[in-house]
mmCIF file of C-alpha atoms in Angstrom:
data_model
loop_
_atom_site.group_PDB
_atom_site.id
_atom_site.type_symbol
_atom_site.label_atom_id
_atom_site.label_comp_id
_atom_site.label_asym_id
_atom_site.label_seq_id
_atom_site.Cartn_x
_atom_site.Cartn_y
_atom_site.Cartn_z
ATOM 1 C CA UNK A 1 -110.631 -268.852 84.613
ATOM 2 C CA UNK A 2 -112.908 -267.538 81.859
ATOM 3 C CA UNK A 3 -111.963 -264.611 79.884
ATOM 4 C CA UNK A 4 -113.993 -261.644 80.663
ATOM 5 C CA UNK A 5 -116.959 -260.854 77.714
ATOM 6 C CA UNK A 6 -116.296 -257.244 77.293
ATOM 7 C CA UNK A 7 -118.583 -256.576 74.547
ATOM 8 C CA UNK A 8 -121.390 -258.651 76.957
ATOM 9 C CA UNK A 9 -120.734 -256.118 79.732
ATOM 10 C CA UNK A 10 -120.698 -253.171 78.128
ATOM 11 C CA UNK A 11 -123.954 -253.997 76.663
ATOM 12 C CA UNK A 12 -125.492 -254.880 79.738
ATOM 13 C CA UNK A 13 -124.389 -251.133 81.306
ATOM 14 C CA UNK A 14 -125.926 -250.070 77.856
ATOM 15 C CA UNK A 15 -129.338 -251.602 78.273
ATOM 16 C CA UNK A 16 -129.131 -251.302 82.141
ATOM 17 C CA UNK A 17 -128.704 -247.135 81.322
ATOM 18 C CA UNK A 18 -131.631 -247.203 79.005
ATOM 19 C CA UNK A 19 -133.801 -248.332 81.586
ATOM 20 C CA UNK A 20 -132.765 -246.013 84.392
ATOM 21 C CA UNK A 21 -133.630 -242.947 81.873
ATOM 22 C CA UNK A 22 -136.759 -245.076 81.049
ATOM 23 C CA UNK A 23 -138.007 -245.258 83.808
ATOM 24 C CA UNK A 24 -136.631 -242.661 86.020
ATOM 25 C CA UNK A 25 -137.508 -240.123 84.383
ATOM 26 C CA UNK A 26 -139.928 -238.637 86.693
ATOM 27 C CA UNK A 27 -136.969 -238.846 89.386
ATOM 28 C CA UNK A 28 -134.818 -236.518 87.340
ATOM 29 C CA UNK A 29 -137.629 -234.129 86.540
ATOM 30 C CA UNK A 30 -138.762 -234.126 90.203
ATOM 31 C CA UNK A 31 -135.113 -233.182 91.852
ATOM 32 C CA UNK A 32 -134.923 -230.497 88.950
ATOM 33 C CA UNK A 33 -138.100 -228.924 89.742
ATOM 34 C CA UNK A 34 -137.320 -229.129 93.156
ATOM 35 C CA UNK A 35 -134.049 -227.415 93.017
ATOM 36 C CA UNK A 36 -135.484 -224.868 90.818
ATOM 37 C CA UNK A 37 -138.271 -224.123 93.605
ATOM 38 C CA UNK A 38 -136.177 -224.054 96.154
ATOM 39 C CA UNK A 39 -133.743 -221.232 94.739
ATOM 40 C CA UNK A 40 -136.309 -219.375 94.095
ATOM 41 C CA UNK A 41 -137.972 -219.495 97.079
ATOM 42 C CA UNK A 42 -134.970 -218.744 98.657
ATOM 43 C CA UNK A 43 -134.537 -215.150 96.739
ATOM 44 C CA UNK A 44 -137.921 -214.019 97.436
ATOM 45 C CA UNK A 45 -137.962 -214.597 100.713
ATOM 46 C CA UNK A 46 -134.286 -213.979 102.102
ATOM 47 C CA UNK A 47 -132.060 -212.768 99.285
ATOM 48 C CA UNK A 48 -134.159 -210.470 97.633
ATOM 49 C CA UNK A 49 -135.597 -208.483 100.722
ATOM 50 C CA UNK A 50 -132.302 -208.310 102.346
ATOM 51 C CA UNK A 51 -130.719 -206.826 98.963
ATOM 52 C CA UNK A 52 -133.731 -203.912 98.742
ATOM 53 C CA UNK A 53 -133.500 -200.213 99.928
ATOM 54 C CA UNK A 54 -136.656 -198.179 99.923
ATOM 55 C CA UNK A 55 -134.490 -194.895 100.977
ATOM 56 C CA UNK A 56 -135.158 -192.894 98.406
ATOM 57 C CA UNK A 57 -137.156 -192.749 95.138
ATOM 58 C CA UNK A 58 -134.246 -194.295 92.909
ATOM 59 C CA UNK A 59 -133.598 -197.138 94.776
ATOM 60 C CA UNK A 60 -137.638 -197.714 95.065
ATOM 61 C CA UNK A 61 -137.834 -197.316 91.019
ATOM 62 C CA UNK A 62 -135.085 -200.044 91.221
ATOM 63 C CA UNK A 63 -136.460 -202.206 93.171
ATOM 64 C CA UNK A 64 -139.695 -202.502 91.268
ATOM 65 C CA UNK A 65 -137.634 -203.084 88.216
ATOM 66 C CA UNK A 66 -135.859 -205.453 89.703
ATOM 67 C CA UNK A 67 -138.556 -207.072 91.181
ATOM 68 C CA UNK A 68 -140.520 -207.134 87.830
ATOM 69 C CA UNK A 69 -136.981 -209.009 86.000
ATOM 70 C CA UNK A 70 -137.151 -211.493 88.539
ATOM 71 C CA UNK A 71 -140.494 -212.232 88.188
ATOM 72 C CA UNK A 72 -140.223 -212.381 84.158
ATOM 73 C CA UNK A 73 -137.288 -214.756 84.546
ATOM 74 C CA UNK A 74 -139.537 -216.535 86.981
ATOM 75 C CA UNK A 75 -142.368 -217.240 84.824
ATOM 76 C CA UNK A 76 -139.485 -218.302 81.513
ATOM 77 C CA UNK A 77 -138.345 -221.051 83.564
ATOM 78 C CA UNK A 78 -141.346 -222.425 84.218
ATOM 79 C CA UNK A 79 -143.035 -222.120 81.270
ATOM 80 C CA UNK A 80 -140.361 -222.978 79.075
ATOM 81 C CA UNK A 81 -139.864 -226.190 81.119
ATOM 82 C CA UNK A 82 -143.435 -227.278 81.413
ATOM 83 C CA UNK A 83 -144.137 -227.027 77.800
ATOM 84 C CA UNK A 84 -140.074 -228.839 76.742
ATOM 85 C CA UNK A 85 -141.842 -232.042 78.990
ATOM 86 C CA UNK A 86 -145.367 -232.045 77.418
ATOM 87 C CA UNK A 87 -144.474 -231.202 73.901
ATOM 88 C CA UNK A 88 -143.921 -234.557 72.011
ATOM 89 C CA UNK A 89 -141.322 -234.225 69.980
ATOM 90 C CA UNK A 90 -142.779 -235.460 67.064
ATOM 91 C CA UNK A 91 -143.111 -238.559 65.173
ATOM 92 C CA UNK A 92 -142.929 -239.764 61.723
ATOM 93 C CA UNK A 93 -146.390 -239.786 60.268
ATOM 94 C CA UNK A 94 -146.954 -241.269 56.700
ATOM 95 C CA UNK A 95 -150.368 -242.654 55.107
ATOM 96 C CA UNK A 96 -150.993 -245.928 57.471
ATOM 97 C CA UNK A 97 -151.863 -247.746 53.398
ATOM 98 C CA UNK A 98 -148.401 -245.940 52.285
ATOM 99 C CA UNK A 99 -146.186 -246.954 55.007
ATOM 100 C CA UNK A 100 -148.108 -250.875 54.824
ATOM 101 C CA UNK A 101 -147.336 -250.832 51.284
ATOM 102 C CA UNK A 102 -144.328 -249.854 51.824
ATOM 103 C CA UNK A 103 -143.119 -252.446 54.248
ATOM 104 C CA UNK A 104 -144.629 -255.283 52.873
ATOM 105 C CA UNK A 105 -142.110 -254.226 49.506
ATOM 106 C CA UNK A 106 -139.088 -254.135 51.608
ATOM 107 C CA UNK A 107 -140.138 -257.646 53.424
ATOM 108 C CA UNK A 108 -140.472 -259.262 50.328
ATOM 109 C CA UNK A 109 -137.091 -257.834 48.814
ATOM 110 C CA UNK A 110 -133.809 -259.505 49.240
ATOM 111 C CA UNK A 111 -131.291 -257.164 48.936
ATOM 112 C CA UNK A 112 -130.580 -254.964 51.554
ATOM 113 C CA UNK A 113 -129.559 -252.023 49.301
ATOM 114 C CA UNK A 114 -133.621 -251.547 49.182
ATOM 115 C CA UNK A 115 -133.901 -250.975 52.595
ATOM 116 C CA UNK A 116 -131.632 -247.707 51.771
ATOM 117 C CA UNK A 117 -133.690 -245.723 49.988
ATOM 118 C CA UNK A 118 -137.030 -246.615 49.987
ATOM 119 C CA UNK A 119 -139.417 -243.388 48.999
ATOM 120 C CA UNK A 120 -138.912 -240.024 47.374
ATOM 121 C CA UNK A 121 -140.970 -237.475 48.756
ATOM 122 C CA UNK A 122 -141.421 -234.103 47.044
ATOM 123 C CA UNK A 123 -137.405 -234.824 45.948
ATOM 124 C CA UNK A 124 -136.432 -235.740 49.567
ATOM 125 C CA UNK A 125 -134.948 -239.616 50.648
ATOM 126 C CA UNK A 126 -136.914 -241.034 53.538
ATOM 127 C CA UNK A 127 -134.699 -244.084 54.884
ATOM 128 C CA UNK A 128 -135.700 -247.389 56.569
ATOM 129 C CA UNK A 129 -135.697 -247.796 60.629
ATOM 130 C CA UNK A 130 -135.333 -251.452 61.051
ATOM 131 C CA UNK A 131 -136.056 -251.206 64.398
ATOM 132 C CA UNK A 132 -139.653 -249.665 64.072
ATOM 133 C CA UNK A 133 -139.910 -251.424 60.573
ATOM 134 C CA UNK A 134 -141.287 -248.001 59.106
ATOM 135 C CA UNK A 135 -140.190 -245.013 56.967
ATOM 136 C CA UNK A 136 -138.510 -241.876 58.435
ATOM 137 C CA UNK A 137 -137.840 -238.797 56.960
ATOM 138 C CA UNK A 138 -134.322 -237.316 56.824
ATOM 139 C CA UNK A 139 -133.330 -235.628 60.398
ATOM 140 C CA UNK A 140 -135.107 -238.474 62.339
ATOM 141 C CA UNK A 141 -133.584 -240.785 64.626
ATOM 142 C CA UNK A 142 -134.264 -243.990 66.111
ATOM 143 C CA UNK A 143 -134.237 -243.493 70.040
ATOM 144 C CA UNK A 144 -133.535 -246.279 72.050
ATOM 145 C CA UNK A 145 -134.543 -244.885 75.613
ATOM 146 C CA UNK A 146 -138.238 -243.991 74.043
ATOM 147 C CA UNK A 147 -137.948 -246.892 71.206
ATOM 148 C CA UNK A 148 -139.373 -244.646 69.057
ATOM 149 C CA UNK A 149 -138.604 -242.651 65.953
ATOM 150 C CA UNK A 150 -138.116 -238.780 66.599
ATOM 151 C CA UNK A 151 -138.290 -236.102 64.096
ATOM 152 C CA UNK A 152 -134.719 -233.823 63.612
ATOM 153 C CA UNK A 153 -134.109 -235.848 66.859
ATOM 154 C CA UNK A 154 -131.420 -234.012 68.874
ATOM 155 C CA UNK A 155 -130.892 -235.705 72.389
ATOM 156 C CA UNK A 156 -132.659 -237.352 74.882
ATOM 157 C CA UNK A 157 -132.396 -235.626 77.862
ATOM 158 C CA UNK A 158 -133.646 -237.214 81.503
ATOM 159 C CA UNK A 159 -133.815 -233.776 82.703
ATOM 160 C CA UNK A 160 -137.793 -233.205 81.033
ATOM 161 C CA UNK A 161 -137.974 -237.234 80.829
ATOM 162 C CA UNK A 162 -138.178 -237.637 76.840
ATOM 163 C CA UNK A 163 -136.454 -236.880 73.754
ATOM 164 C CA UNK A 164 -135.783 -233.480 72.645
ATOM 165 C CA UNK A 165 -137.044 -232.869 69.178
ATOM 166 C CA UNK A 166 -138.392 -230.395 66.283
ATOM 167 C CA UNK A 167 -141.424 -229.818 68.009
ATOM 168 C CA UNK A 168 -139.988 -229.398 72.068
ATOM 169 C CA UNK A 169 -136.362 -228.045 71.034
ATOM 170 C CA UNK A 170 -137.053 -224.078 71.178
ATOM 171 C CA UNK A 171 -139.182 -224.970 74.637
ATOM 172 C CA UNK A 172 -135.787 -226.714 75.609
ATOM 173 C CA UNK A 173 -133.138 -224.123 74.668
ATOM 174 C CA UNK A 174 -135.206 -221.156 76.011
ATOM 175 C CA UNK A 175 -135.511 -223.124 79.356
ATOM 176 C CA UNK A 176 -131.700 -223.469 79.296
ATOM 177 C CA UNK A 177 -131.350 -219.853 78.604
ATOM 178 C CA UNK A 178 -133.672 -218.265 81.145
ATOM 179 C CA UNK A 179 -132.161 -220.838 83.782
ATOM 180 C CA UNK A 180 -128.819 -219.720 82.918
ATOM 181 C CA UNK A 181 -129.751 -215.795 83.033
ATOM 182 C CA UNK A 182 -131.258 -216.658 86.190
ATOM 183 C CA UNK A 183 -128.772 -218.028 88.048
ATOM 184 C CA UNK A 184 -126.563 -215.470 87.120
ATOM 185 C CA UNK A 185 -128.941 -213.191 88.701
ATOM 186 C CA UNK A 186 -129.364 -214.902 91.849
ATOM 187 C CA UNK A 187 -125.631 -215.344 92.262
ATOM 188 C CA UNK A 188 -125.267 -211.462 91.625
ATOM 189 C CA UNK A 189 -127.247 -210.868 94.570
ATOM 190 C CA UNK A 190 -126.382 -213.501 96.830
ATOM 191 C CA UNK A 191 -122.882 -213.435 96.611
ATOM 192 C CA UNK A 192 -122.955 -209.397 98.420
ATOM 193 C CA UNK A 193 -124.905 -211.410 101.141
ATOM 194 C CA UNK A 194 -122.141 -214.480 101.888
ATOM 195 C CA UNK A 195 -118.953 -212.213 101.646
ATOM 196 C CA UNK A 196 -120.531 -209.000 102.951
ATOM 197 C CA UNK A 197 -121.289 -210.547 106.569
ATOM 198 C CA UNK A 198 -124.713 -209.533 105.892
ATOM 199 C CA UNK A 199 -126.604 -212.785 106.698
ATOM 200 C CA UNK A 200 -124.845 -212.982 110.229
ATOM 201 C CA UNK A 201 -126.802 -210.472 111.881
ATOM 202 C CA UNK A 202 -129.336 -211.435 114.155
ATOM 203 C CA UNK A 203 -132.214 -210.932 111.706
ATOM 204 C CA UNK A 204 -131.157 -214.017 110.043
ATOM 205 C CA UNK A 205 -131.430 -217.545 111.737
ATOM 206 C CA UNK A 206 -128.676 -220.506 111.116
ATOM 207 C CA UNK A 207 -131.956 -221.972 108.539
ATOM 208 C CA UNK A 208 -131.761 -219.016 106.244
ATOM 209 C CA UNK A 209 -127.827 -218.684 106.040
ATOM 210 C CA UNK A 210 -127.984 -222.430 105.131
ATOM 211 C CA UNK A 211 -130.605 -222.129 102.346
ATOM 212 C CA UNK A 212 -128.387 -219.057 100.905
ATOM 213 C CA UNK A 213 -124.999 -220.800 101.120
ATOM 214 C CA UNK A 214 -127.162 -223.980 99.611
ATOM 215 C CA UNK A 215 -128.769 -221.709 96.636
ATOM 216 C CA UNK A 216 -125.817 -219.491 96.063
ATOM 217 C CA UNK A 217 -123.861 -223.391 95.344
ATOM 218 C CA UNK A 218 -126.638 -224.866 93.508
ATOM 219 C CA UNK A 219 -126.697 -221.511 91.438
ATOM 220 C CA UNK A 220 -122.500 -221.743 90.730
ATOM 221 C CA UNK A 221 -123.025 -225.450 89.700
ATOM 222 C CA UNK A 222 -125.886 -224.528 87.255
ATOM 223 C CA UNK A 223 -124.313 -221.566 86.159
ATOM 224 C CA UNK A 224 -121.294 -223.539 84.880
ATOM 225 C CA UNK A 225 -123.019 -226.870 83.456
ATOM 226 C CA UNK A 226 -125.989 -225.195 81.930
ATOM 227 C CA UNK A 227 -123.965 -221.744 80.408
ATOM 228 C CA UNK A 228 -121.457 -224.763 78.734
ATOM 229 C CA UNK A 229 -124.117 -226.668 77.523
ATOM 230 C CA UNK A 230 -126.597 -224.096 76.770
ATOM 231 C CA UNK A 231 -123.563 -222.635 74.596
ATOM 232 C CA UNK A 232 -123.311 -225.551 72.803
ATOM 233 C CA UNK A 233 -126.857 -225.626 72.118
ATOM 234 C CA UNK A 234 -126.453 -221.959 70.694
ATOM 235 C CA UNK A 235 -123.372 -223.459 68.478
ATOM 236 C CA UNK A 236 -125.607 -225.980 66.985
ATOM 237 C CA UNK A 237 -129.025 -224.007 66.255
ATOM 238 C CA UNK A 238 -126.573 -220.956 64.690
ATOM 239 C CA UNK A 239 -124.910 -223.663 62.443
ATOM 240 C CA UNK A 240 -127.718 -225.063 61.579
ATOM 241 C CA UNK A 241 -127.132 -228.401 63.290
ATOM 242 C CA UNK A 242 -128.334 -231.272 65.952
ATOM 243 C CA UNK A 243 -125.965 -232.780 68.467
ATOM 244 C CA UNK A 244 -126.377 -235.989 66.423
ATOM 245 C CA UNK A 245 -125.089 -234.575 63.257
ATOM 246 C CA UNK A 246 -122.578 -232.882 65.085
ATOM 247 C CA UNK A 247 -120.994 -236.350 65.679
ATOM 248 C CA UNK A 248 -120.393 -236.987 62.176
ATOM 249 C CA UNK A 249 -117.260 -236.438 60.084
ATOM 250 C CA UNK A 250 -116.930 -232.817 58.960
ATOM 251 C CA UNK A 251 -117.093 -234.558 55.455
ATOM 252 C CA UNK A 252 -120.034 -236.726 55.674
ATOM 253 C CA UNK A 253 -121.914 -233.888 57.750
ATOM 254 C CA UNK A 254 -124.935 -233.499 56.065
ATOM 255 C CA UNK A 255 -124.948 -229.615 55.694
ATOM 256 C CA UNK A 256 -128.734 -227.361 56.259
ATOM 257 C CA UNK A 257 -127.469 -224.379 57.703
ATOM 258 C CA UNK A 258 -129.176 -221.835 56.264
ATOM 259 C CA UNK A 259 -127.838 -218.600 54.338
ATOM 260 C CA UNK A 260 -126.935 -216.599 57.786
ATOM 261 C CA UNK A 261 -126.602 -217.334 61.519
ATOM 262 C CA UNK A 262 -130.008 -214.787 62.120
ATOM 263 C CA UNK A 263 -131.716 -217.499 59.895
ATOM 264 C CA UNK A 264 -130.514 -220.618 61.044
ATOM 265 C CA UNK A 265 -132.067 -219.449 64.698
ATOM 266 C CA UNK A 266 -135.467 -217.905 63.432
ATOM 267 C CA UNK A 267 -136.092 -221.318 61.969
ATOM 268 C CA UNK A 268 -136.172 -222.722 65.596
ATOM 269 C CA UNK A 269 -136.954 -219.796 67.662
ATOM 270 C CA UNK A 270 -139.695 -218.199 65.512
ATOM 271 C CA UNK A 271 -139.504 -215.015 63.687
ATOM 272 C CA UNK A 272 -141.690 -212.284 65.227
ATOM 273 C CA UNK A 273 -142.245 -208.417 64.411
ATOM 274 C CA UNK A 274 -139.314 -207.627 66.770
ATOM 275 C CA UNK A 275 -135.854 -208.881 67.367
ATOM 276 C CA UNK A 276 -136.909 -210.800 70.773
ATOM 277 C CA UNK A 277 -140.118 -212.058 69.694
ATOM 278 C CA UNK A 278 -138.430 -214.898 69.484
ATOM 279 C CA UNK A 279 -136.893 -215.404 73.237
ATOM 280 C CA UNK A 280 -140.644 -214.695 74.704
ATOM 281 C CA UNK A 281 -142.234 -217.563 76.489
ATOM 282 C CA UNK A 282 -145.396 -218.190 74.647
ATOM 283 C CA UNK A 283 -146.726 -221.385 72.556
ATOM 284 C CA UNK A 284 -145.036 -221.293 69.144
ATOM 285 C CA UNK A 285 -145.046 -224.145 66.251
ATOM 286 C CA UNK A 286 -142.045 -224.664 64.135
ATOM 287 C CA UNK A 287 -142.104 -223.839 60.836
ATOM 288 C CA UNK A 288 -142.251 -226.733 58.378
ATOM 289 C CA UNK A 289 -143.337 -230.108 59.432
ATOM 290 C CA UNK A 290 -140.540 -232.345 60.436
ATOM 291 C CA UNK A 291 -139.983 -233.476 57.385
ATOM 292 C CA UNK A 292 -138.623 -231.806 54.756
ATOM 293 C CA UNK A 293 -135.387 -230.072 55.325
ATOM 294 C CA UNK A 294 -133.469 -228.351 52.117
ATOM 295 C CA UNK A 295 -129.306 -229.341 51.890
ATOM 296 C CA UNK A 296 -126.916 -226.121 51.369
ATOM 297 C CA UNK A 297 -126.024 -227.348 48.068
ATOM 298 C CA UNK A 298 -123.516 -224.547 47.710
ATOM 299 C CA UNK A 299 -122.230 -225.920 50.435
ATOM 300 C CA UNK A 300 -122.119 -229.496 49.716
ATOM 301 C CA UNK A 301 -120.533 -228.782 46.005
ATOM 302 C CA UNK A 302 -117.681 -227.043 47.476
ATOM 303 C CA UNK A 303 -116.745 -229.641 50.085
ATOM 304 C CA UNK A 304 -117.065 -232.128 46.724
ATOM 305 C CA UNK A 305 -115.271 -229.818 44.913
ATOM 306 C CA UNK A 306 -112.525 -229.996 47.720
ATOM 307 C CA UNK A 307 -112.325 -233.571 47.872
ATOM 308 C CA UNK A 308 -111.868 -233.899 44.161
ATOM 309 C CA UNK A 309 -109.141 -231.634 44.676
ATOM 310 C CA UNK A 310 -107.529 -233.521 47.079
ATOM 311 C CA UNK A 311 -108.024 -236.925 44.825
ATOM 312 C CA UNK A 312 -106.564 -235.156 42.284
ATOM 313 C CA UNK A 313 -103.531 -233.591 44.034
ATOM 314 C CA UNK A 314 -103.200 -237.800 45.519
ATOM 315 C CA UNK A 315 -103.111 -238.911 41.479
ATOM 316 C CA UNK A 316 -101.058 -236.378 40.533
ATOM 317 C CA UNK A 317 -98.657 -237.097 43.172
ATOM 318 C CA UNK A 318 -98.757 -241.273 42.909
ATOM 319 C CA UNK A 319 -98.176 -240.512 38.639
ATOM 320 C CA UNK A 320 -95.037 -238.757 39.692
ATOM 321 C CA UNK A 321 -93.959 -241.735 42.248
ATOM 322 C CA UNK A 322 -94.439 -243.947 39.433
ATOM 323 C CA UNK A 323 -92.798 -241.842 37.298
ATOM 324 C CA UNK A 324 -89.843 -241.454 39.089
ATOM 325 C CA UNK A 325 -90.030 -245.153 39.893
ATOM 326 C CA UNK A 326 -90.015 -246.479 35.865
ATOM 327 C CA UNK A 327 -86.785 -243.567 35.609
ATOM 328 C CA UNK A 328 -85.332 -245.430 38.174
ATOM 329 C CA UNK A 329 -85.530 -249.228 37.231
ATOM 330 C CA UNK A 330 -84.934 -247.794 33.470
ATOM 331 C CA UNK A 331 -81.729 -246.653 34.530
ATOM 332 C CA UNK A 332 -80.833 -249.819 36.391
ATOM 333 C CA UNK A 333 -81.680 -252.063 33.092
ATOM 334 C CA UNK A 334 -79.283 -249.839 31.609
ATOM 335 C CA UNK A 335 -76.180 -250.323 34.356
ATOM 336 C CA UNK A 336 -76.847 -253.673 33.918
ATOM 337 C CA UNK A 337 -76.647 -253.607 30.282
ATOM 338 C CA UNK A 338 -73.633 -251.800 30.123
ATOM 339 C CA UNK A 339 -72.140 -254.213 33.207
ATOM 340 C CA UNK A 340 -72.719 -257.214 30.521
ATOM 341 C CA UNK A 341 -71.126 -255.381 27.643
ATOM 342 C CA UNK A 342 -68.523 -254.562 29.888
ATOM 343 C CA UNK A 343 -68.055 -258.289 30.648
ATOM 344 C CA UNK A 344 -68.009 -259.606 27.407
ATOM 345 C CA UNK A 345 -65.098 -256.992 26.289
ATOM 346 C CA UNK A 346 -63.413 -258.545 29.233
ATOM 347 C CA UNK A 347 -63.903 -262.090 28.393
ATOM 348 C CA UNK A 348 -63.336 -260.931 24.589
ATOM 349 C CA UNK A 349 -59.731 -259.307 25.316
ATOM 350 C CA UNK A 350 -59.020 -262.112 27.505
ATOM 351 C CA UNK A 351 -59.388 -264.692 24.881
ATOM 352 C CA UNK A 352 -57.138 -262.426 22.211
ATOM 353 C CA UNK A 353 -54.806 -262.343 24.423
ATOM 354 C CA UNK A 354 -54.262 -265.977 25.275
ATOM 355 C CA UNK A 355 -54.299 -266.509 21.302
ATOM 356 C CA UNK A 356 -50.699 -264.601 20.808
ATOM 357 C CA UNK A 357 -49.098 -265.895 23.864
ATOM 358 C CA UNK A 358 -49.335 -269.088 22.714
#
């Protein structure tokens, strides 16, 4: 029997995956929308209603506010997902004569260490995609779903059917973070309804319990997945990060956090004249253009700083091995010395004394 090609496998899987997210995108953005929809059809129409009280003034005041949250949260989702799905990314962009120029330099060259660092722009590196043959700025990735190069690529996600990027990535955390809120909301009001023995009356039919039981699950499962990853997503924009850097060594990280955690999310979210201007759905355009992103060189120096530390604590500490080591074999050329002198007096008194027996 022939041995099984693991590395052929794998690969297949690989390139088999690529073209389900490909190509199915629409699928995955179609049962999202759809679950969406259907939750919140499900609260206006059943769970809402059956959670108002119009007895008094409060509890009318209350339900207009709550009424008017729901709505706002509403309108979040939406937007904020519409606009993560029709916002490109962004792409690298150079001078069409540049980036011809360019590649016609790095065909011709031989060594590979060209195709490394190939342009200095305004004191930044742009590297070489061998895959697109073109120059990309630091940040952007190669992706192999879109087969395209993405600017301060982060993920690509089959949820909005494309890659999430430094034009589409505040669209795609607020979307997270108005989906989580809202969940949280529905399952706050739903929840009364299941265990209170509410929905069992005669005023609801076997159709709406079913739709509440299926929301109020739908709700728990997106309240768990999206609050985890959504709270990743906060980890990286406060630490100035993408989940691709994230997966690189803490030591070859490349660090651009920025001088405080306030910062580091005002650089994605936008910085308004008030504190949530920033968490409102409207159109907003990063700041910067994809490109140029500045290193925390404090940052960077210490962790060099550190690691000559630690080379120099490893010296210091393989000079006093070696140390000890030449003590040693010193003092083990000098047993044997004095073994041979030791020997010879032997031999020497050995001979004298044969001399006046005879």
């Amino acid at each position: 029997m022939s041995k099984l090609n693991i590395k052929g496998i794998v690969k297949r899987c690989d390139d088999y995956g690529k073209l389900v997210n490909r190509y199915c995108g629409p699928v995955f953005v179609g049962f999202a929308t759809s679950l969406i929809t259907l939750i919140a059809i499900t609260y206006f129409t059943i769970i809402f209603p059956a959670t108002s009280d119009f007895s008094n003034l409060f509890f009318i005041f209350n339900f207009f506010c709550d009424l008017s949250i729901s709505l706002f949260l509403t309108y979040g989702i939406y937007f904020n997902y519409i606009k993560a799905i029709i916002t490109k990314p962004g792409y690298p962009n150079l001078n069409s004569t540049l980036i011809n120029n360019i590649n016609s330099n790095i065909n011709n060259s031989n060594n590979n260490k060209d195709k490394d660092k190939i342009l200095i722009i305004d004191n930044v590196k742009w590297s070489y995609c061998k895959k697109c043959s073109k120059a990309k700025p630091p940040r952007c990735h190669h992706c192999s779903v879109c087969d395209k190069c993405v600017l301060k690529m982060d993920h690509h996600c089959p949820w909005i059917g494309g890659c999430v990027g430094f034009y589409n990535y505040r669209y795609f955390f607020l979307f997270l973070s108005y989906l989580w809120v809202s969940v949280c909301y529905v399952l706050a009001h739903s929840l009364p309804l299941l265990f209170g023995g509410y929905l069992y009356s005669k005023k609801y039919t076997e159709i709406d319990r079913l739709l509440v039981i299926i929301s109020s699950i739908g709700s728990f499962i997106t309240f768990v997945a999206v609050g985890s990853f959504g709270g990743f997503h906060a980890y990286l924009i406060g630490s100035g990060q993408t989940s691709i850097e994230n997966l690189y060594p803490p030591k070859k990280r490349p660090n651009y956090s920025l001088t405080s955690i306030k910062d580091n999310f005002q650089i994605v979210l936008g910085k308004g004249d008030y504190w949530f201007s920033g968490l409102l759905p409207i159109n907003y355009t990063p700041i910067g253009n994809g490109c140029d992103f500045k290193l925390n060189i404090s940052n960077e120096d210490n962790n060099k700083n550190n690691e000559n530390n630690e080379n120099n604590e490893n010296n210091e500490i393989d000079n006093h091995n070696n140390n000890n080591n030449n003590n040693n074999n010193n003092n083990n050329n000098e047993k044997e010395d004095n073994i041979n002198e030791n020997d010879n007096l032997i031999s020497y008194d050995t001979d004298e004394y044969n001399r006046h027996k005879k």
